[in-house]
Amino acid sequence: MPKINGNEIKPGNVIEHEGTVWRAIKTMAVKPGKGGAFNQVELRNLFNGSKSNTRFRANESVERVRLEQKEFQFLFADENAFTFMDTETYEQITIERDFIGDQGAFLQDSMMVQIEFYGERPIGVALPDQVTLEVLETEPVVKGQTAANSFKPAMCTGDVRVLVPPFVGVGERVIVQTADSTYLRRAD
């Protein structure tokens, strides 16, 4: 694995530090009046999700980790886990619900996702940026109401709660951003 200096760590970098693997979330170069400059780095542990704020001096070196990314197809979910299949080898892997968290609500039959691996261990699942969901419950459409700045709550497939414009009704399909459950537009 390549080594990088502490002042070269950038957001998104994955490094090996203190015997585990971390992703840099935020970095800030600090040049105090006394003493040497350092890089203040907010890290997230890729195995357990814990966070750490660490100072790296310019002359310190850390191992930069290269992660393997593979495309998998979502197959099914049970009460504890999600099952995915490698479309090249047909090998299946199971990932705990807690590992994916709230993003699991967006998973749909046959959806393609990117899974990041550290060695043989999955450490991240990236869903598509947007998904199409059907509105299952919302307040009725009020005639004459336009797409003003008012939104109403809606329950969509996968038990996803979304704020939608007043003109969107039950049974309509909407496109939602997976990162923050934001309504984007009606589906065609």
Short mmCIF file of C-alpha atoms in Angstrom, two decimals:
data_model
loop_
_atom_site.label_atom_id
_atom_site.label_comp_id
_atom_site.label_asym_id
_atom_site.label_seq_id
_atom_site.Cartn_x
_atom_site.Cartn_y
_atom_site.Cartn_z
CA MET A 1 0.00 0.00 0.00
CA PRO A 2 1.28 3.47 -0.82
CA LYS A 3 2.29 5.81 1.98
CA ILE A 4 1.25 9.46 2.07
CA ASN A 5 2.31 12.27 4.37
CA GLY A 6 -0.10 13.52 7.02
CA ASN A 7 -0.53 16.88 5.26
CA GLU A 8 -1.62 15.10 2.03
CA ILE A 9 -4.74 13.49 3.55
CA LYS A 10 -7.85 14.77 1.74
CA PRO A 11 -11.59 14.17 2.32
CA GLY A 12 -12.58 10.80 0.89
CA ASN A 13 -9.13 9.22 1.35
CA VAL A 14 -9.14 5.84 3.06
CA ILE A 15 -6.18 5.27 5.39
CA GLU A 16 -4.89 2.64 7.77
CA HIS A 17 -4.30 4.19 11.22
CA GLU A 18 -4.03 2.67 14.70
CA GLY A 19 -4.59 -0.83 13.35
CA THR A 20 -7.87 -0.19 11.57
CA VAL A 21 -9.27 1.44 8.40
CA TRP A 22 -10.65 4.99 8.36
CA ARG A 23 -12.18 7.35 5.78
CA ALA A 24 -11.27 11.04 6.01
CA ILE A 25 -14.49 13.07 6.27
CA LYS A 26 -13.11 16.61 6.77
CA THR A 27 -9.60 18.02 6.78
CA MET A 28 -8.23 21.37 7.86
CA ALA A 29 -4.64 22.57 7.53
CA VAL A 30 -3.59 24.33 10.75
CA LYS A 31 -0.53 26.58 11.06
CA PRO A 32 -0.22 27.61 14.70
CA GLY A 33 1.99 30.52 15.74
CA LYS A 34 4.23 28.17 17.68
CA GLY A 35 5.19 24.68 16.61
CA GLY A 36 4.88 22.94 13.28
CA ALA A 37 1.90 22.88 10.96
CA PHE A 38 -0.47 19.93 11.06
CA ASN A 39 -3.55 18.55 9.32
CA GLN A 40 -6.62 18.23 11.58
CA VAL A 41 -8.58 15.27 10.15
CA GLU A 42 -12.05 14.01 11.06
CA LEU A 43 -12.03 10.25 10.49
CA ARG A 44 -14.82 7.64 10.40
CA ASN A 45 -13.99 4.02 11.19
CA LEU A 46 -15.16 1.89 8.26
CA PHE A 47 -15.74 -1.18 10.42
CA ASN A 48 -17.75 0.18 13.34
CA GLY A 49 -18.74 3.73 12.27
CA SER A 50 -17.03 5.50 15.19
CA LYS A 51 -15.47 8.92 14.59
CA SER A 52 -12.13 10.37 15.60
CA ASN A 53 -10.46 13.77 15.28
CA THR A 54 -6.75 13.25 14.72
CA ARG A 55 -3.80 15.56 14.09
CA PHE A 56 -1.29 14.46 11.48
CA ARG A 57 2.02 16.30 11.18
CA ALA A 58 3.51 16.81 7.73
CA ASN A 59 6.40 14.44 8.46
CA GLU A 60 4.12 11.59 9.66
CA SER A 61 3.27 9.02 7.04
CA VAL A 62 0.19 6.81 6.86
CA GLU A 63 -0.82 3.93 4.61
CA ARG A 64 -3.35 4.90 1.96
CA VAL A 65 -5.75 2.04 1.36
CA ARG A 66 -7.14 1.14 -2.04
CA LEU A 67 -10.62 -0.31 -1.85
CA GLU A 68 -12.06 -2.66 -4.42
CA GLN A 69 -15.47 -1.70 -5.80
CA LYS A 70 -17.72 -4.27 -7.39
CA GLU A 71 -21.19 -4.08 -8.83
CA PHE A 72 -23.81 -6.28 -7.17
CA GLN A 73 -27.52 -6.86 -7.74
CA PHE A 74 -29.94 -6.65 -4.82
CA LEU A 75 -31.83 -9.93 -4.49
CA PHE A 76 -33.92 -9.88 -1.31
CA ALA A 77 -34.17 -8.79 2.32
CA ASP A 78 -35.16 -10.61 5.47
CA GLU A 79 -35.67 -9.16 8.93
CA ASN A 80 -31.92 -9.12 9.71
CA ALA A 81 -30.03 -8.66 6.44
CA PHE A 82 -29.92 -7.86 2.73
CA THR A 83 -28.67 -10.35 0.13
CA PHE A 84 -26.78 -9.26 -3.00
CA MET A 85 -25.37 -11.19 -5.97
CA ASP A 86 -22.22 -10.62 -8.00
CA THR A 87 -23.58 -10.61 -11.57
CA GLU A 88 -20.32 -12.01 -12.97
CA THR A 89 -19.72 -14.94 -10.61
CA TYR A 90 -23.29 -15.38 -9.25
CA GLU A 91 -21.74 -15.44 -5.77
CA GLN A 92 -24.08 -14.11 -3.07
CA ILE A 93 -23.20 -12.03 -0.02
CA THR A 94 -25.35 -11.07 2.94
CA ILE A 95 -24.96 -7.70 4.66
CA GLU A 96 -26.56 -6.85 8.02
CA ARG A 97 -29.42 -4.32 8.03
CA ASP A 98 -27.61 -2.18 10.63
CA PHE A 99 -24.63 -1.83 8.29
CA ILE A 100 -26.75 -0.27 5.51
CA GLY A 101 -29.02 1.66 7.87
CA ASP A 102 -31.82 3.89 6.58
CA GLN A 103 -30.57 3.58 3.00
CA GLY A 104 -31.93 0.02 2.96
CA ALA A 105 -35.45 1.41 2.51
CA PHE A 106 -34.51 2.46 -1.04
CA LEU A 107 -33.40 -1.01 -2.16
CA GLN A 108 -35.64 -2.43 -4.90
CA ASP A 109 -35.74 -5.82 -6.64
CA SER A 110 -32.81 -6.27 -9.06
CA MET A 111 -31.34 -2.83 -8.22
CA MET A 112 -27.63 -2.55 -9.03
CA VAL A 113 -25.41 -1.18 -6.24
CA GLN A 114 -21.67 -0.63 -5.77
CA ILE A 115 -20.16 -2.48 -2.80
CA GLU A 116 -16.73 -1.43 -1.49
CA PHE A 117 -14.45 -4.13 -0.12
CA TYR A 118 -11.40 -4.03 2.10
CA GLY A 119 -9.88 -7.40 1.31
CA GLU A 120 -12.84 -9.77 1.46
CA ARG A 121 -14.83 -7.61 3.89
CA PRO A 122 -17.61 -5.31 2.60
CA ILE A 123 -17.27 -1.85 4.14
CA GLY A 124 -19.66 0.29 2.09
CA VAL A 125 -22.74 0.09 -0.12
CA ALA A 126 -23.47 2.88 -2.61
CA LEU A 127 -27.00 3.05 -3.98
CA PRO A 128 -28.01 4.88 -7.15
CA ASP A 129 -28.34 8.66 -6.62
CA GLN A 130 -32.09 8.55 -7.24
CA VAL A 131 -34.91 6.01 -7.20
CA THR A 132 -38.50 5.90 -8.39
CA LEU A 133 -41.07 5.29 -5.66
CA GLU A 134 -44.86 5.03 -5.63
CA VAL A 135 -46.82 7.30 -3.29
CA LEU A 136 -48.91 5.05 -1.01
CA GLU A 137 -50.37 7.67 1.37
CA THR A 138 -50.65 11.45 1.31
CA GLU A 139 -53.21 14.18 1.76
CA PRO A 140 -55.67 14.54 -1.13
CA VAL A 141 -54.88 16.85 -4.03
CA VAL A 142 -56.56 20.26 -3.62
CA LYS A 143 -57.81 21.76 -6.89
CA GLY A 144 -56.15 25.03 -7.78
CA GLN A 145 -53.19 24.45 -5.50
CA THR A 146 -49.93 25.02 -7.35
CA ALA A 147 -46.33 24.04 -6.77
CA ALA A 148 -45.74 26.83 -4.29
CA ASN A 149 -43.18 26.47 -1.53
CA SER A 150 -45.54 24.29 0.49
CA PHE A 151 -44.97 20.57 0.68
CA LYS A 152 -46.97 17.78 2.28
CA PRO A 153 -45.79 14.49 3.80
CA ALA A 154 -46.15 11.31 1.78
CA MET A 155 -45.47 7.64 2.55
CA CYS A 156 -43.91 5.82 -0.39
CA THR A 157 -42.95 2.23 -1.18
CA GLY A 158 -40.29 0.87 1.17
CA ASP A 159 -41.79 2.94 4.02
CA VAL A 160 -39.88 5.99 2.78
CA ARG A 161 -41.26 9.32 4.02
CA VAL A 162 -40.91 12.16 1.54
CA LEU A 163 -42.18 15.74 1.38
CA VAL A 164 -43.96 16.18 -1.95
CA PRO A 165 -45.63 19.16 -3.66
CA PRO A 166 -49.38 19.59 -3.05
CA PHE A 167 -50.30 18.38 -6.58
CA VAL A 168 -48.85 14.87 -6.06
CA GLY A 169 -51.48 12.24 -5.21
CA VAL A 170 -51.72 8.62 -4.10
CA GLY A 171 -50.64 6.13 -6.78
CA GLU A 172 -48.29 8.54 -8.53
CA ARG A 173 -44.66 7.64 -9.06
CA VAL A 174 -42.04 10.15 -7.94
CA ILE A 175 -38.26 10.36 -8.28
CA VAL A 176 -36.49 10.74 -4.93
CA GLN A 177 -32.86 11.48 -4.11
CA THR A 178 -31.47 8.61 -2.00
CA ALA A 179 -28.93 10.68 -0.05
CA ASP A 180 -31.56 12.73 1.81
CA SER A 181 -35.04 11.50 0.72
CA THR A 182 -35.67 14.69 -1.25
CA TYR A 183 -38.46 14.82 -3.85
CA LEU A 184 -37.02 15.70 -7.28
CA ARG A 185 -39.92 15.33 -9.75
CA ARG A 186 -42.76 13.13 -10.96
CA ALA A 187 -41.68 10.00 -12.81
CA ASP A 188 -42.61 9.70 -16.48
#
